[in-house]
């Protein structure tokens, strides 16, 4: 009978046979797919694998630390964390158009990944977390850079760098990948992580992306996630997040008039992200999120809940 343990044994053997004594690189995002692919490859070839994690400056609170803790401290995997925050944010300065944001982030990612991996001698393979559904149907997103799903971030790389691909999850569906991740000892925070777009918070700070606006969004985002988890809804909801709108509205605090930012909360249920329904989150949970965001996040005086489904809306606002 087919068990996850026998899948691991078979995959480990295959990866070892394929790779021999060569070196392998992997773009680790902290998402489920790249994490499980990296952990499985590490199980097979240990230190022959090097993972690169690029901090693009538009990550959520604690994301980079989580990857560092799980993969370097716990799994003892060769991990290089590249802090490229300033480079990404410089390029994003005054960029408003969502597709341009995507293109800039995709290109920057490839440039930094390529530069760093050139420093590693003798690399012949690239690990990718391609799943079975990605193999049978090409998942497409809006716009030209839309082919960049988390694990497609390395899009042009294999050919450019003359790397051969290792895709150890090619036969698996998402739910099987999660079981495999548990089998490999990955923590629930990674195995059950909700999808997060490659362009990160840049497409959730609507309009111009600045450090100040990112800080506001991060604080709101953290509260949304905490309250969703506290209500026991995290696994039932496909994605729940905050969006910082490019407008200000009037409010009142004490006897002072305020003129501050608006946060939109977006939460959807979905099976595959292709269609989605707005999540019927209990009112008290919404109320807590709103109160906490307005009280705890400086610069926000209003919270709205997005009640649109996909189609015709999309999950992200940009
Ligand atoms: P939309 O907004 O198109 O999103 O309904 C569907 C799913 O895709 C994610 N998404 C992206 N993921 N790069 C990514 O890696 C992108 O440019 C991108 N745009 C949207 C979105 O978070 C949702 O899960």
mmCIF file of C-alpha atoms in Angstrom, residues 87-313:
data_model
loop_
_atom_site.group_PDB
_atom_site.id
_atom_site.type_symbol
_atom_site.label_atom_id
_atom_site.label_comp_id
_atom_site.label_asym_id
_atom_site.label_seq_id
_atom_site.Cartn_x
_atom_site.Cartn_y
_atom_site.Cartn_z
ATOM 1 C CA UNK A 87 17.209 47.371 -3.443
ATOM 2 C CA UNK A 88 13.594 46.262 -3.890
ATOM 3 C CA UNK A 89 12.106 49.303 -2.172
ATOM 4 C CA UNK A 90 14.283 51.661 -4.222
ATOM 5 C CA UNK A 91 12.984 50.154 -7.436
ATOM 6 C CA UNK A 92 9.408 50.279 -6.200
ATOM 7 C CA UNK A 93 9.598 53.967 -5.347
ATOM 8 C CA UNK A 94 6.633 55.874 -6.848
ATOM 9 C CA UNK A 95 5.418 52.829 -8.756
ATOM 10 C CA UNK A 96 1.626 52.723 -8.736
ATOM 11 C CA UNK A 97 0.685 50.241 -11.430
ATOM 12 C CA UNK A 98 0.151 46.715 -10.057
ATOM 13 C CA UNK A 99 1.602 44.940 -13.078
ATOM 14 C CA UNK A 100 4.716 47.103 -12.942
ATOM 15 C CA UNK A 101 5.101 46.236 -9.271
ATOM 16 C CA UNK A 102 4.897 42.540 -10.183
ATOM 17 C CA UNK A 103 7.406 42.901 -12.992
ATOM 18 C CA UNK A 104 9.898 44.826 -10.875
ATOM 19 C CA UNK A 105 9.707 42.335 -8.023
ATOM 20 C CA UNK A 106 9.967 39.327 -10.358
ATOM 21 C CA UNK A 107 12.991 40.768 -12.179
ATOM 22 C CA UNK A 108 14.751 41.857 -9.007
ATOM 23 C CA UNK A 109 14.222 38.439 -7.516
ATOM 24 C CA UNK A 110 15.794 36.712 -10.491
ATOM 25 C CA UNK A 111 18.724 39.143 -10.554
ATOM 26 C CA UNK A 112 19.566 38.663 -6.857
ATOM 27 C CA UNK A 113 19.022 34.926 -6.977
ATOM 28 C CA UNK A 114 21.246 34.575 -10.019
ATOM 29 C CA UNK A 115 23.976 36.762 -8.585
ATOM 30 C CA UNK A 116 24.120 34.811 -5.349
ATOM 31 C CA UNK A 117 23.956 31.386 -6.915
ATOM 32 C CA UNK A 118 26.878 32.241 -9.207
ATOM 33 C CA UNK A 119 28.991 32.390 -6.064
ATOM 34 C CA UNK A 120 28.288 28.724 -5.439
ATOM 35 C CA UNK A 121 30.587 26.492 -7.451
ATOM 36 C CA UNK A 122 29.396 23.451 -9.318
ATOM 37 C CA UNK A 123 25.664 23.931 -9.088
ATOM 38 C CA UNK A 124 23.847 21.816 -11.676
ATOM 39 C CA UNK A 125 20.286 21.543 -10.384
ATOM 40 C CA UNK A 126 17.427 23.739 -9.220
ATOM 41 C CA UNK A 127 14.688 22.393 -6.933
ATOM 42 C CA UNK A 128 11.140 23.562 -7.604
ATOM 43 C CA UNK A 129 7.950 22.832 -5.707
ATOM 44 C CA UNK A 130 5.834 22.158 -8.790
ATOM 45 C CA UNK A 131 2.659 20.255 -7.889
ATOM 46 C CA UNK A 132 0.573 17.907 -10.013
ATOM 47 C CA UNK A 133 -2.123 20.513 -10.745
ATOM 48 C CA UNK A 134 0.615 22.850 -12.037
ATOM 49 C CA UNK A 135 1.805 20.110 -14.351
ATOM 50 C CA UNK A 136 -1.575 19.286 -15.871
ATOM 51 C CA UNK A 137 -2.941 22.788 -16.236
ATOM 52 C CA UNK A 138 -0.915 25.925 -16.429
ATOM 53 C CA UNK A 139 -2.178 28.206 -13.706
ATOM 54 C CA UNK A 140 -2.295 31.722 -15.001
ATOM 55 C CA UNK A 141 -2.623 34.976 -13.181
ATOM 56 C CA UNK A 142 -3.517 38.418 -14.360
ATOM 57 C CA UNK A 143 -1.042 40.266 -16.447
ATOM 58 C CA UNK A 144 2.275 39.469 -18.006
ATOM 59 C CA UNK A 145 4.240 38.574 -14.895
ATOM 60 C CA UNK A 146 1.345 36.602 -13.754
ATOM 61 C CA UNK A 147 2.983 33.330 -14.526
ATOM 62 C CA UNK A 148 4.908 34.115 -11.356
ATOM 63 C CA UNK A 149 3.323 32.000 -8.727
ATOM 64 C CA UNK A 150 5.457 31.523 -5.642
ATOM 65 C CA UNK A 151 7.343 28.600 -7.099
ATOM 66 C CA UNK A 152 7.269 30.108 -10.561
ATOM 67 C CA UNK A 153 9.259 33.006 -9.246
ATOM 68 C CA UNK A 154 12.343 31.344 -10.597
ATOM 69 C CA UNK A 155 10.686 31.360 -14.023
ATOM 70 C CA UNK A 156 13.431 32.240 -16.488
ATOM 71 C CA UNK A 157 16.196 30.930 -14.292
ATOM 72 C CA UNK A 158 16.739 27.274 -15.174
ATOM 73 C CA UNK A 159 17.389 27.988 -18.856
ATOM 74 C CA UNK A 160 19.430 31.127 -18.229
ATOM 75 C CA UNK A 161 21.656 29.468 -15.690
ATOM 76 C CA UNK A 162 21.690 26.145 -17.539
ATOM 77 C CA UNK A 163 20.251 24.328 -14.569
ATOM 78 C CA UNK A 164 18.407 21.064 -14.657
ATOM 79 C CA UNK A 165 15.185 20.843 -12.672
ATOM 80 C CA UNK A 166 14.347 18.679 -9.706
ATOM 81 C CA UNK A 167 10.601 18.627 -9.071
ATOM 82 C CA UNK A 168 9.985 16.099 -6.304
ATOM 83 C CA UNK A 169 6.329 17.103 -5.764
ATOM 84 C CA UNK A 170 5.222 16.700 -9.388
ATOM 85 C CA UNK A 171 2.886 13.810 -8.571
ATOM 86 C CA UNK A 172 1.245 15.319 -5.509
ATOM 87 C CA UNK A 173 -1.797 17.407 -4.707
ATOM 88 C CA UNK A 174 -1.683 20.135 -2.091
ATOM 89 C CA UNK A 175 -3.216 18.038 0.694
ATOM 90 C CA UNK A 176 -0.630 15.316 0.077
ATOM 91 C CA UNK A 177 2.142 17.892 0.155
ATOM 92 C CA UNK A 178 0.980 18.945 3.630
ATOM 93 C CA UNK A 179 1.054 15.327 4.863
ATOM 94 C CA UNK A 180 4.516 14.950 3.368
ATOM 95 C CA UNK A 181 5.631 18.155 5.086
ATOM 96 C CA UNK A 182 4.503 16.811 8.463
ATOM 97 C CA UNK A 183 6.284 13.527 7.731
ATOM 98 C CA UNK A 184 9.475 15.515 7.104
ATOM 99 C CA UNK A 185 9.132 17.311 10.424
ATOM 100 C CA UNK A 186 8.012 20.741 9.235
ATOM 101 C CA UNK A 187 5.973 22.790 11.744
ATOM 102 C CA UNK A 188 2.250 23.477 11.311
ATOM 103 C CA UNK A 189 2.937 27.178 10.710
ATOM 104 C CA UNK A 190 4.602 26.201 7.454
ATOM 105 C CA UNK A 191 2.624 23.109 6.507
ATOM 106 C CA UNK A 192 -0.702 24.916 6.947
ATOM 107 C CA UNK A 193 0.336 28.335 5.746
ATOM 108 C CA UNK A 194 -2.208 30.201 3.656
ATOM 109 C CA UNK A 195 -1.045 31.171 0.146
ATOM 110 C CA UNK A 196 0.899 34.417 -0.057
ATOM 111 C CA UNK A 197 1.654 36.128 -3.382
ATOM 112 C CA UNK A 198 5.205 36.459 -4.688
ATOM 113 C CA UNK A 199 4.905 40.278 -4.937
ATOM 114 C CA UNK A 200 4.022 40.220 -1.254
ATOM 115 C CA UNK A 201 2.742 43.273 0.548
ATOM 116 C CA UNK A 202 3.650 45.483 -2.434
ATOM 117 C CA UNK A 203 0.285 44.576 -4.002
ATOM 118 C CA UNK A 204 -1.529 45.163 -0.696
ATOM 119 C CA UNK A 205 -0.227 48.654 -0.124
ATOM 120 C CA UNK A 206 -2.379 50.116 -2.879
ATOM 121 C CA UNK A 207 -0.568 52.861 -4.727
ATOM 122 C CA UNK A 208 2.916 53.925 -3.765
ATOM 123 C CA UNK A 209 4.875 51.517 -1.533
ATOM 124 C CA UNK A 210 6.874 53.224 1.217
ATOM 125 C CA UNK A 211 8.456 51.954 4.438
ATOM 126 C CA UNK A 212 5.921 53.948 6.456
ATOM 127 C CA UNK A 213 2.913 52.524 4.605
ATOM 128 C CA UNK A 214 4.355 49.011 4.790
ATOM 129 C CA UNK A 215 4.684 49.390 8.562
ATOM 130 C CA UNK A 216 1.000 50.337 8.860
ATOM 131 C CA UNK A 217 -0.074 47.399 6.717
ATOM 132 C CA UNK A 218 2.171 44.937 8.581
ATOM 133 C CA UNK A 219 0.704 45.925 11.917
ATOM 134 C CA UNK A 220 -2.854 45.539 10.599
ATOM 135 C CA UNK A 221 -2.019 42.274 8.849
ATOM 136 C CA UNK A 222 -0.634 40.796 12.065
ATOM 137 C CA UNK A 223 -3.873 41.581 13.887
ATOM 138 C CA UNK A 224 -6.030 40.047 11.141
ATOM 139 C CA UNK A 225 -4.000 36.848 11.236
ATOM 140 C CA UNK A 226 -3.983 36.663 15.037
ATOM 141 C CA UNK A 227 -7.746 37.071 15.282
ATOM 142 C CA UNK A 228 -8.423 34.564 12.488
ATOM 143 C CA UNK A 229 -6.240 32.027 14.280
ATOM 144 C CA UNK A 230 -7.739 32.808 17.687
ATOM 145 C CA UNK A 231 -11.219 32.214 16.262
ATOM 146 C CA UNK A 232 -10.097 28.825 14.925
ATOM 147 C CA UNK A 233 -10.771 29.884 11.335
ATOM 148 C CA UNK A 234 -7.259 29.839 9.884
ATOM 149 C CA UNK A 235 -7.472 26.476 8.111
ATOM 150 C CA UNK A 236 -11.021 26.948 6.812
ATOM 151 C CA UNK A 237 -10.220 30.222 5.159
ATOM 152 C CA UNK A 238 -8.234 30.212 1.939
ATOM 153 C CA UNK A 239 -6.678 33.607 2.602
ATOM 154 C CA UNK A 240 -7.337 36.383 5.098
ATOM 155 C CA UNK A 241 -5.352 39.598 5.010
ATOM 156 C CA UNK A 242 -5.333 43.368 5.268
ATOM 157 C CA UNK A 243 -5.104 45.883 2.436
ATOM 158 C CA UNK A 244 -4.020 49.499 2.902
ATOM 159 C CA UNK A 245 -6.155 51.774 0.751
ATOM 160 C CA UNK A 246 -4.732 54.847 -0.999
ATOM 161 C CA UNK A 247 -7.297 57.227 0.518
ATOM 162 C CA UNK A 248 -7.834 58.908 3.853
ATOM 163 C CA UNK A 249 -11.127 59.391 5.637
ATOM 164 C CA UNK A 250 -12.379 61.570 8.440
ATOM 165 C CA UNK A 251 -12.808 60.259 11.958
ATOM 166 C CA UNK A 252 -13.073 61.545 15.480
ATOM 167 C CA UNK A 253 -10.890 60.755 18.467
ATOM 168 C CA UNK A 254 -11.747 62.403 21.779
ATOM 169 C CA UNK A 255 -12.738 65.868 20.640
ATOM 170 C CA UNK A 256 -10.243 65.837 17.778
ATOM 171 C CA UNK A 257 -11.053 65.396 14.128
ATOM 172 C CA UNK A 258 -8.745 62.867 12.456
ATOM 173 C CA UNK A 259 -7.967 62.394 8.789
ATOM 174 C CA UNK A 260 -6.298 59.010 8.436
ATOM 175 C CA UNK A 261 -5.877 55.769 6.490
ATOM 176 C CA UNK A 262 -8.397 53.012 5.776
ATOM 177 C CA UNK A 263 -7.677 49.300 6.098
ATOM 178 C CA UNK A 264 -9.756 46.807 4.137
ATOM 179 C CA UNK A 265 -9.986 43.279 5.450
ATOM 180 C CA UNK A 266 -10.145 40.623 2.762
ATOM 181 C CA UNK A 267 -11.002 37.011 3.614
ATOM 182 C CA UNK A 268 -12.157 34.346 1.168
ATOM 183 C CA UNK A 269 -13.025 30.697 1.048
ATOM 184 C CA UNK A 270 -11.846 28.809 -2.019
ATOM 185 C CA UNK A 271 -10.689 25.412 -3.240
ATOM 186 C CA UNK A 272 -7.993 26.505 -5.638
ATOM 187 C CA UNK A 273 -7.901 30.297 -5.772
ATOM 188 C CA UNK A 274 -9.481 30.332 -9.229
ATOM 189 C CA UNK A 275 -12.916 31.165 -7.840
ATOM 190 C CA UNK A 276 -13.594 32.400 -4.334
ATOM 191 C CA UNK A 277 -16.404 33.496 -2.052
ATOM 192 C CA UNK A 278 -16.070 36.200 0.589
ATOM 193 C CA UNK A 279 -15.828 34.510 3.968
ATOM 194 C CA UNK A 280 -18.785 34.780 6.338
ATOM 195 C CA UNK A 281 -16.631 35.616 9.339
ATOM 196 C CA UNK A 282 -18.657 36.000 12.556
ATOM 197 C CA UNK A 283 -19.441 39.621 13.361
ATOM 198 C CA UNK A 284 -17.736 39.520 16.730
ATOM 199 C CA UNK A 285 -14.481 38.429 15.093
ATOM 200 C CA UNK A 286 -14.764 41.233 12.549
ATOM 201 C CA UNK A 287 -15.528 43.631 15.398
ATOM 202 C CA UNK A 288 -12.432 42.605 17.323
ATOM 203 C CA UNK A 289 -10.230 43.003 14.278
ATOM 204 C CA UNK A 290 -11.643 46.444 13.591
ATOM 205 C CA UNK A 291 -11.287 47.639 17.198
ATOM 206 C CA UNK A 292 -7.778 46.358 17.530
ATOM 207 C CA UNK A 293 -6.615 47.797 14.202
ATOM 208 C CA UNK A 294 -8.033 51.233 14.947
ATOM 209 C CA UNK A 295 -6.748 51.252 18.542
ATOM 210 C CA UNK A 296 -3.356 49.659 17.973
ATOM 211 C CA UNK A 297 -2.274 50.790 14.524
ATOM 212 C CA UNK A 298 -1.254 54.416 14.414
ATOM 213 C CA UNK A 299 -2.502 56.190 11.311
ATOM 214 C CA UNK A 300 -5.679 54.133 10.766
ATOM 215 C CA UNK A 301 -9.142 55.427 11.704
ATOM 216 C CA UNK A 302 -11.421 53.179 9.652
ATOM 217 C CA UNK A 303 -11.740 49.477 8.760
ATOM 218 C CA UNK A 304 -13.975 48.023 6.041
ATOM 219 C CA UNK A 305 -14.777 44.408 5.116
ATOM 220 C CA UNK A 306 -14.643 43.333 1.483
ATOM 221 C CA UNK A 307 -17.823 41.423 0.534
ATOM 222 C CA UNK A 308 -17.024 40.646 -3.100
ATOM 223 C CA UNK A 309 -16.559 37.230 -4.649
ATOM 224 C CA UNK A 310 -14.292 36.064 -7.456
ATOM 225 C CA UNK A 311 -15.293 36.444 -10.213
ATOM 226 C CA UNK A 312 -15.879 39.246 -10.948
ATOM 227 C CA UNK A 313 -13.557 40.573 -8.243
#
